[in-house]
Structure formats: C-alpha cells, structure tokens
XYZ file of C-alpha atoms in Angstrom:
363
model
C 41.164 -47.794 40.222
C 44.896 -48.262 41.428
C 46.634 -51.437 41.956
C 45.636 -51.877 45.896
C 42.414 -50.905 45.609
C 41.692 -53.624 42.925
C 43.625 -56.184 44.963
C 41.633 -54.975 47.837
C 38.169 -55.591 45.636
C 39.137 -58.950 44.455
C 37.653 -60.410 48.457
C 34.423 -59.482 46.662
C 34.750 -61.818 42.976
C 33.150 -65.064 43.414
C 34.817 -68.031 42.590
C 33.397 -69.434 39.529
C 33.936 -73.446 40.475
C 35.045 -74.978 43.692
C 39.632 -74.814 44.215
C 40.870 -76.887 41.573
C 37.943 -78.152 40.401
C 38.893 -76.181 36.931
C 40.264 -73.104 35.429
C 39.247 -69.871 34.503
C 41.208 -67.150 33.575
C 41.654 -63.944 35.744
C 44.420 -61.287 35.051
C 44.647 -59.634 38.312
C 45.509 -62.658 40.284
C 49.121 -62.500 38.515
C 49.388 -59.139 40.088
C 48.675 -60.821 43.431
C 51.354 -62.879 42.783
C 53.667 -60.496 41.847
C 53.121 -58.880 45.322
C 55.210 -61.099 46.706
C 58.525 -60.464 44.350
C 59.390 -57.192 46.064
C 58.278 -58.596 49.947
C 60.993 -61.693 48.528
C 63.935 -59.516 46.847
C 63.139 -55.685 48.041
C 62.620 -54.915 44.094
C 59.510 -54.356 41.934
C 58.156 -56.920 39.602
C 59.624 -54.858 36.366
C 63.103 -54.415 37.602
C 63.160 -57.826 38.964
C 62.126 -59.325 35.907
C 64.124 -57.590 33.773
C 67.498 -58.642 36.040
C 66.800 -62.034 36.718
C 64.897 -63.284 33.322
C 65.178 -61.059 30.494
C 68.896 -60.165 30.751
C 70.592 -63.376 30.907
C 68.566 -64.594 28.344
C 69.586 -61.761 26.001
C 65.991 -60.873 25.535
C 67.548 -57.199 25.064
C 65.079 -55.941 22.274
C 62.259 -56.746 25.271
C 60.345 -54.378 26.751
C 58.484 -54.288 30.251
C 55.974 -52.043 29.667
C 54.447 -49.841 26.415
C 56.324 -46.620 28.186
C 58.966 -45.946 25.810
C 57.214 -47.520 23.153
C 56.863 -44.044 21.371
C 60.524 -44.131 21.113
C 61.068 -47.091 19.217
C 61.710 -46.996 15.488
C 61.122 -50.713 14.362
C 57.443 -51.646 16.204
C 54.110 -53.325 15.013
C 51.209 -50.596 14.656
C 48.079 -52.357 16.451
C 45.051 -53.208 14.281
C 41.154 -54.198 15.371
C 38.715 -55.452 12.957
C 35.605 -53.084 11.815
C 33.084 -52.540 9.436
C 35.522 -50.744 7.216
C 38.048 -53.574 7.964
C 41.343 -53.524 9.644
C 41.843 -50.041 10.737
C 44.889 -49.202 12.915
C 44.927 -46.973 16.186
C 47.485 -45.556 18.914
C 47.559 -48.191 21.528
C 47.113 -46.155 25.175
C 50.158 -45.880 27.418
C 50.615 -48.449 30.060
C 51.645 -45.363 32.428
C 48.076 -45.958 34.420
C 47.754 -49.784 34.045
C 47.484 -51.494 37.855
C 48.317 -54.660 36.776
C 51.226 -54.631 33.754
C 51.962 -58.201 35.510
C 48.929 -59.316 33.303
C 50.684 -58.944 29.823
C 52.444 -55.324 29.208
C 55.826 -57.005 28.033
C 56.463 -56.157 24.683
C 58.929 -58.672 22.510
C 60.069 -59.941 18.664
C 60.827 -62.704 17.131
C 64.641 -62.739 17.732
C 63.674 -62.397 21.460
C 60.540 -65.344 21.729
C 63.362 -67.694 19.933
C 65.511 -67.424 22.579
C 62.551 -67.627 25.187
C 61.712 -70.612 23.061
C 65.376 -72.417 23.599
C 65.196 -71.262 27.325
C 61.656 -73.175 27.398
C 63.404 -76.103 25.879
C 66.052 -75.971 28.120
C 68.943 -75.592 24.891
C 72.359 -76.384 25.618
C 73.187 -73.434 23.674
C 72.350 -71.143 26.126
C 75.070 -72.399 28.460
C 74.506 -71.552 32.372
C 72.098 -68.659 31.901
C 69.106 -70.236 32.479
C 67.547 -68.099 35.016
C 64.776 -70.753 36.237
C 65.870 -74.499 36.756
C 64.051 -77.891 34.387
C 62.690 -78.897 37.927
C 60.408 -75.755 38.502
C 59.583 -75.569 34.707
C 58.628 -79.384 35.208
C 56.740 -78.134 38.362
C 55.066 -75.190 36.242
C 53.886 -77.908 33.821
C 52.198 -80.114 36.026
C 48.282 -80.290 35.544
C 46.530 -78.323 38.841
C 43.185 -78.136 37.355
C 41.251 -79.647 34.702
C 39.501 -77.392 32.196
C 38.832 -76.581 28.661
C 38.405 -73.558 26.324
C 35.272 -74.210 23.562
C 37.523 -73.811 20.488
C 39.990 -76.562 21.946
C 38.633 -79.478 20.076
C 37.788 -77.710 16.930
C 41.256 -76.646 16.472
C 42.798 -80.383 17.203
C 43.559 -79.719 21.110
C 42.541 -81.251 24.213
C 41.005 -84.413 22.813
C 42.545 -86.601 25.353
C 43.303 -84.296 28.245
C 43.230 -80.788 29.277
C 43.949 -78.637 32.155
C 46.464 -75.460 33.722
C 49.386 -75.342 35.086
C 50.914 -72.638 36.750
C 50.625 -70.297 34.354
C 49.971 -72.507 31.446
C 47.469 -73.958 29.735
C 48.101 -78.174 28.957
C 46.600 -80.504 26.308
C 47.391 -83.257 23.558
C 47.187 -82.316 20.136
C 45.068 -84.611 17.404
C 45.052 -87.297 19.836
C 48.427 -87.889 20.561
C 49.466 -88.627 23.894
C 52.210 -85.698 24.222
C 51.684 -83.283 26.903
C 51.798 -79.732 24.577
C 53.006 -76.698 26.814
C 50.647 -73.137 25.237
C 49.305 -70.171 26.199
C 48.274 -66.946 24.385
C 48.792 -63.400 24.755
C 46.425 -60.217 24.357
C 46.344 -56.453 24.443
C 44.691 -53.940 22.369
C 45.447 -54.584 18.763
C 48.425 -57.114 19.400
C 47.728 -60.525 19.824
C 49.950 -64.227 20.635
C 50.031 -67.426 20.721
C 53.266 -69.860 22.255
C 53.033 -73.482 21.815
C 56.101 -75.835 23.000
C 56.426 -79.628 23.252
C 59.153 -80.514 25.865
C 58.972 -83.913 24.542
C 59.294 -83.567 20.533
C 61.578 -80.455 21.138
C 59.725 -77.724 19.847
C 58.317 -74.075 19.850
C 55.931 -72.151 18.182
C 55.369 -68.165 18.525
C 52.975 -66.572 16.777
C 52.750 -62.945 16.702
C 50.170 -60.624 14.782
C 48.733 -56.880 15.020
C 45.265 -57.350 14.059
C 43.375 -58.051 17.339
C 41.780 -61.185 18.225
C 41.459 -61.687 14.470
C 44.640 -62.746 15.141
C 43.618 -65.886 17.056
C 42.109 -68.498 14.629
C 45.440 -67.595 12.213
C 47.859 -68.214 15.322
C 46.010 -71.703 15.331
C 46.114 -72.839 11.384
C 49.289 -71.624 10.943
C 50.879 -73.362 14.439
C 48.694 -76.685 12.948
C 50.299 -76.404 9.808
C 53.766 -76.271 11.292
C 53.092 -79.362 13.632
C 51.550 -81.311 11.121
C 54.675 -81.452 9.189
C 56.879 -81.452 12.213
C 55.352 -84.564 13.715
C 54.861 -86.324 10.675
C 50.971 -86.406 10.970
C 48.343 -86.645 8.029
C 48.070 -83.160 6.946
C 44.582 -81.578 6.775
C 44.023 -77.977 5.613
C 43.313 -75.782 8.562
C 42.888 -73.269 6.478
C 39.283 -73.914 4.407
C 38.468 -76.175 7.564
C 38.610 -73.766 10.101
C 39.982 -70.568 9.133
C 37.423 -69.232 6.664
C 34.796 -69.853 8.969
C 36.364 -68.495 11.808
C 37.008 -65.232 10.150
C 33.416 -65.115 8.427
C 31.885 -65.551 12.293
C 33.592 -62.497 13.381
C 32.948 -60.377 10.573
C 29.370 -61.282 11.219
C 29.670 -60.755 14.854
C 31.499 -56.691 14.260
C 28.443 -55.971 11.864
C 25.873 -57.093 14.213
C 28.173 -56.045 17.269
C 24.383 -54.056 18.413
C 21.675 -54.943 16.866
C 20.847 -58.258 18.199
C 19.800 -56.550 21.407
C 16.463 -55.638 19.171
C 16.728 -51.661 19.086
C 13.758 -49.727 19.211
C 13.283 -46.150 20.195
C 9.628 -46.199 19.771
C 9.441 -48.312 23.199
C 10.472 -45.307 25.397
C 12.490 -45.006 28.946
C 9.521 -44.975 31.445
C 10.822 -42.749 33.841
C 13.104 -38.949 32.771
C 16.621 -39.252 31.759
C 17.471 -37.185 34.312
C 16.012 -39.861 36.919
C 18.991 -42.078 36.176
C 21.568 -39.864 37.092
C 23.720 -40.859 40.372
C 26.180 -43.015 41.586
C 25.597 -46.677 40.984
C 28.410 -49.091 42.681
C 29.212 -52.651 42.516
C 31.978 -54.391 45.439
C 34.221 -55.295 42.632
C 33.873 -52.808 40.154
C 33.447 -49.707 41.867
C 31.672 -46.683 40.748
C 29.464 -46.192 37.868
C 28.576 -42.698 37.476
C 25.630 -41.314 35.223
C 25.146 -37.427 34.773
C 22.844 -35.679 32.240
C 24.804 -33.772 29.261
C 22.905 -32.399 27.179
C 20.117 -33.623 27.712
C 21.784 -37.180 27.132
C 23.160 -39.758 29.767
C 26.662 -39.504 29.940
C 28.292 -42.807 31.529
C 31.763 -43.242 33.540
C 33.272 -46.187 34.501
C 36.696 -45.917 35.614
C 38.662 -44.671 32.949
C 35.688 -45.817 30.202
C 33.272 -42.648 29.381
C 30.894 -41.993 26.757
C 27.042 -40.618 26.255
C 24.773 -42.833 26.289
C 22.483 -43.880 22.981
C 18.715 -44.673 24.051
C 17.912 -48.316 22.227
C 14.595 -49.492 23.961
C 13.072 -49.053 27.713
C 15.565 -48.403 30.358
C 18.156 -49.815 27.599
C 20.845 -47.921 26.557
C 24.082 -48.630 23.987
C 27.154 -47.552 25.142
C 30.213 -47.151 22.337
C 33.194 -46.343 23.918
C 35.406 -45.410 21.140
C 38.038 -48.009 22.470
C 39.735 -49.633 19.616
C 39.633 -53.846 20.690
C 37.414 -53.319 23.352
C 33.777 -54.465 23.493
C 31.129 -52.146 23.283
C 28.066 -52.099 25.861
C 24.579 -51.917 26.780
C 23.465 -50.386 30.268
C 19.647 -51.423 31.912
C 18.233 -49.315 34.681
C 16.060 -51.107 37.204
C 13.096 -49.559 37.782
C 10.621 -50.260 41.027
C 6.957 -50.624 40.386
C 6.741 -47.658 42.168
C 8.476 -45.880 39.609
C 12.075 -45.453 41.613
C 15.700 -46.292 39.908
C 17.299 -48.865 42.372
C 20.364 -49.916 40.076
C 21.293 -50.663 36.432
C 22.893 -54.150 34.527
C 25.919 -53.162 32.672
C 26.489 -56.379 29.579
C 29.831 -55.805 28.553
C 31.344 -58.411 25.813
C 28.457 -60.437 27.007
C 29.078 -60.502 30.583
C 26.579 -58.930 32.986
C 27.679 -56.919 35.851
C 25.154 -55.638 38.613
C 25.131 -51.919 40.099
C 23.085 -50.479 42.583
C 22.160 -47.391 43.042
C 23.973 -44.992 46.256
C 21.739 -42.803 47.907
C 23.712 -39.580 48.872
C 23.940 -40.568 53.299
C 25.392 -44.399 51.604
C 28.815 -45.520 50.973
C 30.255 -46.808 47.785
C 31.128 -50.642 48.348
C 32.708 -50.728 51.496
C-alpha cells in the first residue's frame, strides 16, 4: 500500500503495552515522524536530511535511498543464509518503499566514522555539527523501560535497560555506563552502532550476510570493548557465537517442517472454496484465486501459489531472499462455509476475514 494509506491503517494496530510502560519496535512510526519535516521546513525527509545532516558532516559517499545503487561501482552484494549456505541475491529497488524513513540509507565505513565523531561530539569536526550535545543528551534519555531476549546473553542490560528516542540504552557486563546502540536491517545487509558518550567510543559493525550478521556484530563489538575498557576478557566467540550460528542453521533447515506436514489429512472443503478477498484493518487485502488448480496468494506486493501441508493449512514460499516464509489457515464454519484465514508469518499471526462481494475492505 502507499505511504498514507499505511499511516492511515496504523489507527487500527494495537498497542502492545500501556504509553511508556516499555518498548517495542515499529518501523512505520518513524515515517509518522518524518511527516512533520516537510509541514516544519517545506522539504521532504530525503532532501532535508541530506542538507542538514549528511552534508556538513561530509557523509558524501552516503546514500538516501537504494535508487542509484545500480550505479555504484564499489558496493556490498547482499547475502541470506540457506540450505546451500550463503547465497547472494539482487536486493529490490527502494523506488516503491512507503516508508525509506525506516532504514533505506545506505553508508561505509569512512562515512559511520565520521557519524561516530559527530555522535561523540569531536572537536575535530569544528562547527558542523548539525544537531546540538543538548538534544543528543535529550535523545539519550531513558523514555521506556524494555529489553530484547538476547540482551543478557550477550553482556547487555544487566543493570538497566530501556529506549530513547530512537535508541536503544543499557550497561554492558555490569558496569554502570549508560551504552548508546541500535542496529540496522534490510534484505541481506545488516548493522550494529554501539557508542559510550562517557568512555569516548564507537563501534560500527557492518556485514552482508543477513541477520547472520547479528550474533558476529555482537562478539566482535565485545571483543573490542573488552580490551577498550580494560575488562577480563572472555571469548565471545566459542561462548556465544558457535551456538548462535548452529541455532540458525537449524532453524533455515527446519524453516517448515515443524508445522507437522501431512498431505494425507486433506482440505475439507474445494480449493476453489477459498478463493476471495480476505481483509484485515491494518494489513489490507489478502487475495486468493485458483491457478491451476492451485491457490495462488497476494498480499501486497508478496505473491506466490500456495503448497497444501495439512487441513485448511497451506505453506507459502515467497521466493524473497531474507524474508520469512509462511503458512496460511482457512477458517472453516461447522456448516462447512470459509469465514477467514490466519496468515503466521516469521511467527507472528495475523487475522483475515473473509469480504463478501456487497462488503467493504477495512474501512
């Protein structure tokens, strides 16, 4: 859907704890917030970022979006983890993306270091320092309490944890000092910033292999700090790494097959019963049409056929490098009559119901 009509379906997300009570991460709220940049300075977030931030920080090797990315000579070829391994893949234009806000900016190393001395407010920089210390202080001030499960496993949060505006806020192995992080994600490409205003230092990590990437961005960070900060040193690596990595090599092979297929239990009603227009109030419209004598499933710009696994189950693959694969359930009344479907996608379940032809689709 476009960018209003997702800002117009957010009214219907419910909040998942009371205001401030914690945190949970949402990336079309930064587009909200962006909304206000061009009713504030009559230009759009891109050009407005790119003026005010990126320029006088000499972030010139930056760029806003993936358009153009084509172009580039020097640039890191996206990666996701499968049963064969790492394989790589085109990553899709951001030409369509609604909300580039989110994370479309594209960046190297020579360009995070100077984010990194703009972060730690460096002298170096002279006057172009495009935000003042007192709103970065402001930005770093807890809001909301909340954790992430690997937090602790990875030496974070034992004391304290929480969000800022825009960033997430914790100790590291117990030591009182407020660390400044946050981590970055798009198909194939994957980040992680960590910054401590108080020892006067920054970590970027940067890697193309997906969220592979992840537990490497921690051991190596935990390495660096370790020595940095003086701290008994403890191998991150056989701790934490290897078992990380063997988890989600277990979790691509068996990305299906814990849902217990079996095509001997069939669908009770025809495929061609299922077909219609299925909506939910923040998703939209789910559309299932017969191809073939298969189910062929649309969501948005996601579309594949449908593969029967048990019942009114059905595995959808949708041949989107980095993105999670998913299973579809049709209700079914007693009475034999298709009233919606649950779509579990990366393990979160999203409810449809089914739009009879006089209905509207989630006004």
């Amino acid at each position: 859907m476009d960018r209003k009509e997702l800002i117009r379906r957010l009214q219907y997300e419910k909040p998942a704890t009371p205001f401030r009570t914690g945190f949970e991460y949402h990336n079309a709220l930064f587009t909200v917030a962006a909304e206000l940049i061009p009713i504030l300075t009559g230009k759009n977030w891109a050009s407005f970022v790119e003026e005010r931030i990126l320029n006088p920080l000499g972030m010139n090797s930056t760029l806003i979006t993936a358009d153009g990315v084509e172009d580039q000579e020097n640039i890191a070829t996206p990666h996701v983890l499968t049963t064969n391994g790492m394989e790589s893949f085109v990553r899709r234009s951001d030409e369509s993306d609604p909300i580039p806000e989110a994370g479309s900016i594209l960046s190297n190393a020579i360009d995070m270091a100077r984010w990194c001395q703009f972060q730690l407010q460096d002298e170096r920089l002279g006057d172009n320092l495009p935000v003042k210390g007192q709103t970065l202080a402001q930005m770093r001030t807890q809001y909301a309490l909340g954790t992430f499960s690997w937090f602790g496993r990875w030496g974070y949060g034992d004391i304290r944890a929480g969000y800022g505006l825009g960033w997430m806020l914790f100790d590291y192995r117990g030591d009182e000092d407020q660390l400044v992080a946050h981590g970055g994600s798009v198909d194939g490409i994957q980040s992680w910033m960590v910054l401590s205003p108080r020892n006067k230092y920054c970590i970027v990590m940067m890697s193309n292999g997906d969220w592979s990437g992840d537990p490497a961005h921690f051991a190596i960070a935990n390495w660096i700090q370790d020595r940095y900060l003086g701290l008994d040193e403890r191998d991150w690596i056989s701790d934490l790494l290897t078992s990380d990595r063997d988890a989600m090599v277990e979790q691509v092979q068996n990305r299906a097959s814990k849902k217990g297929k079996n095509t001997s239990i069939a669908s009770s009603q025809p495929v061609a019963d299922y077909t219609g227009e299925y909506a939910n109030p923040s998703y939209g419209k789910l559309i299932v049409e017969l191809q073939d004598e298969r189910l062929k499933i649309q969501l948005g710009v996601y579309g594949t056929v449908a593969e029967h696994w048990r019942g009114e189950m059905f595995y959808l693959d949708w041949a989107q490098p980095g993105d999670s694969n998913a299973f579809i359930t049709f209700d079914v009344s007693p009475a034999g009559e298709v009233t919606g479907v649950s779509l579990d996608w990366g393990g979160e379940e999203f409810e449809f119901t089914r739009v009879r032809e006089a209905a509207q689709i989630a006004e």
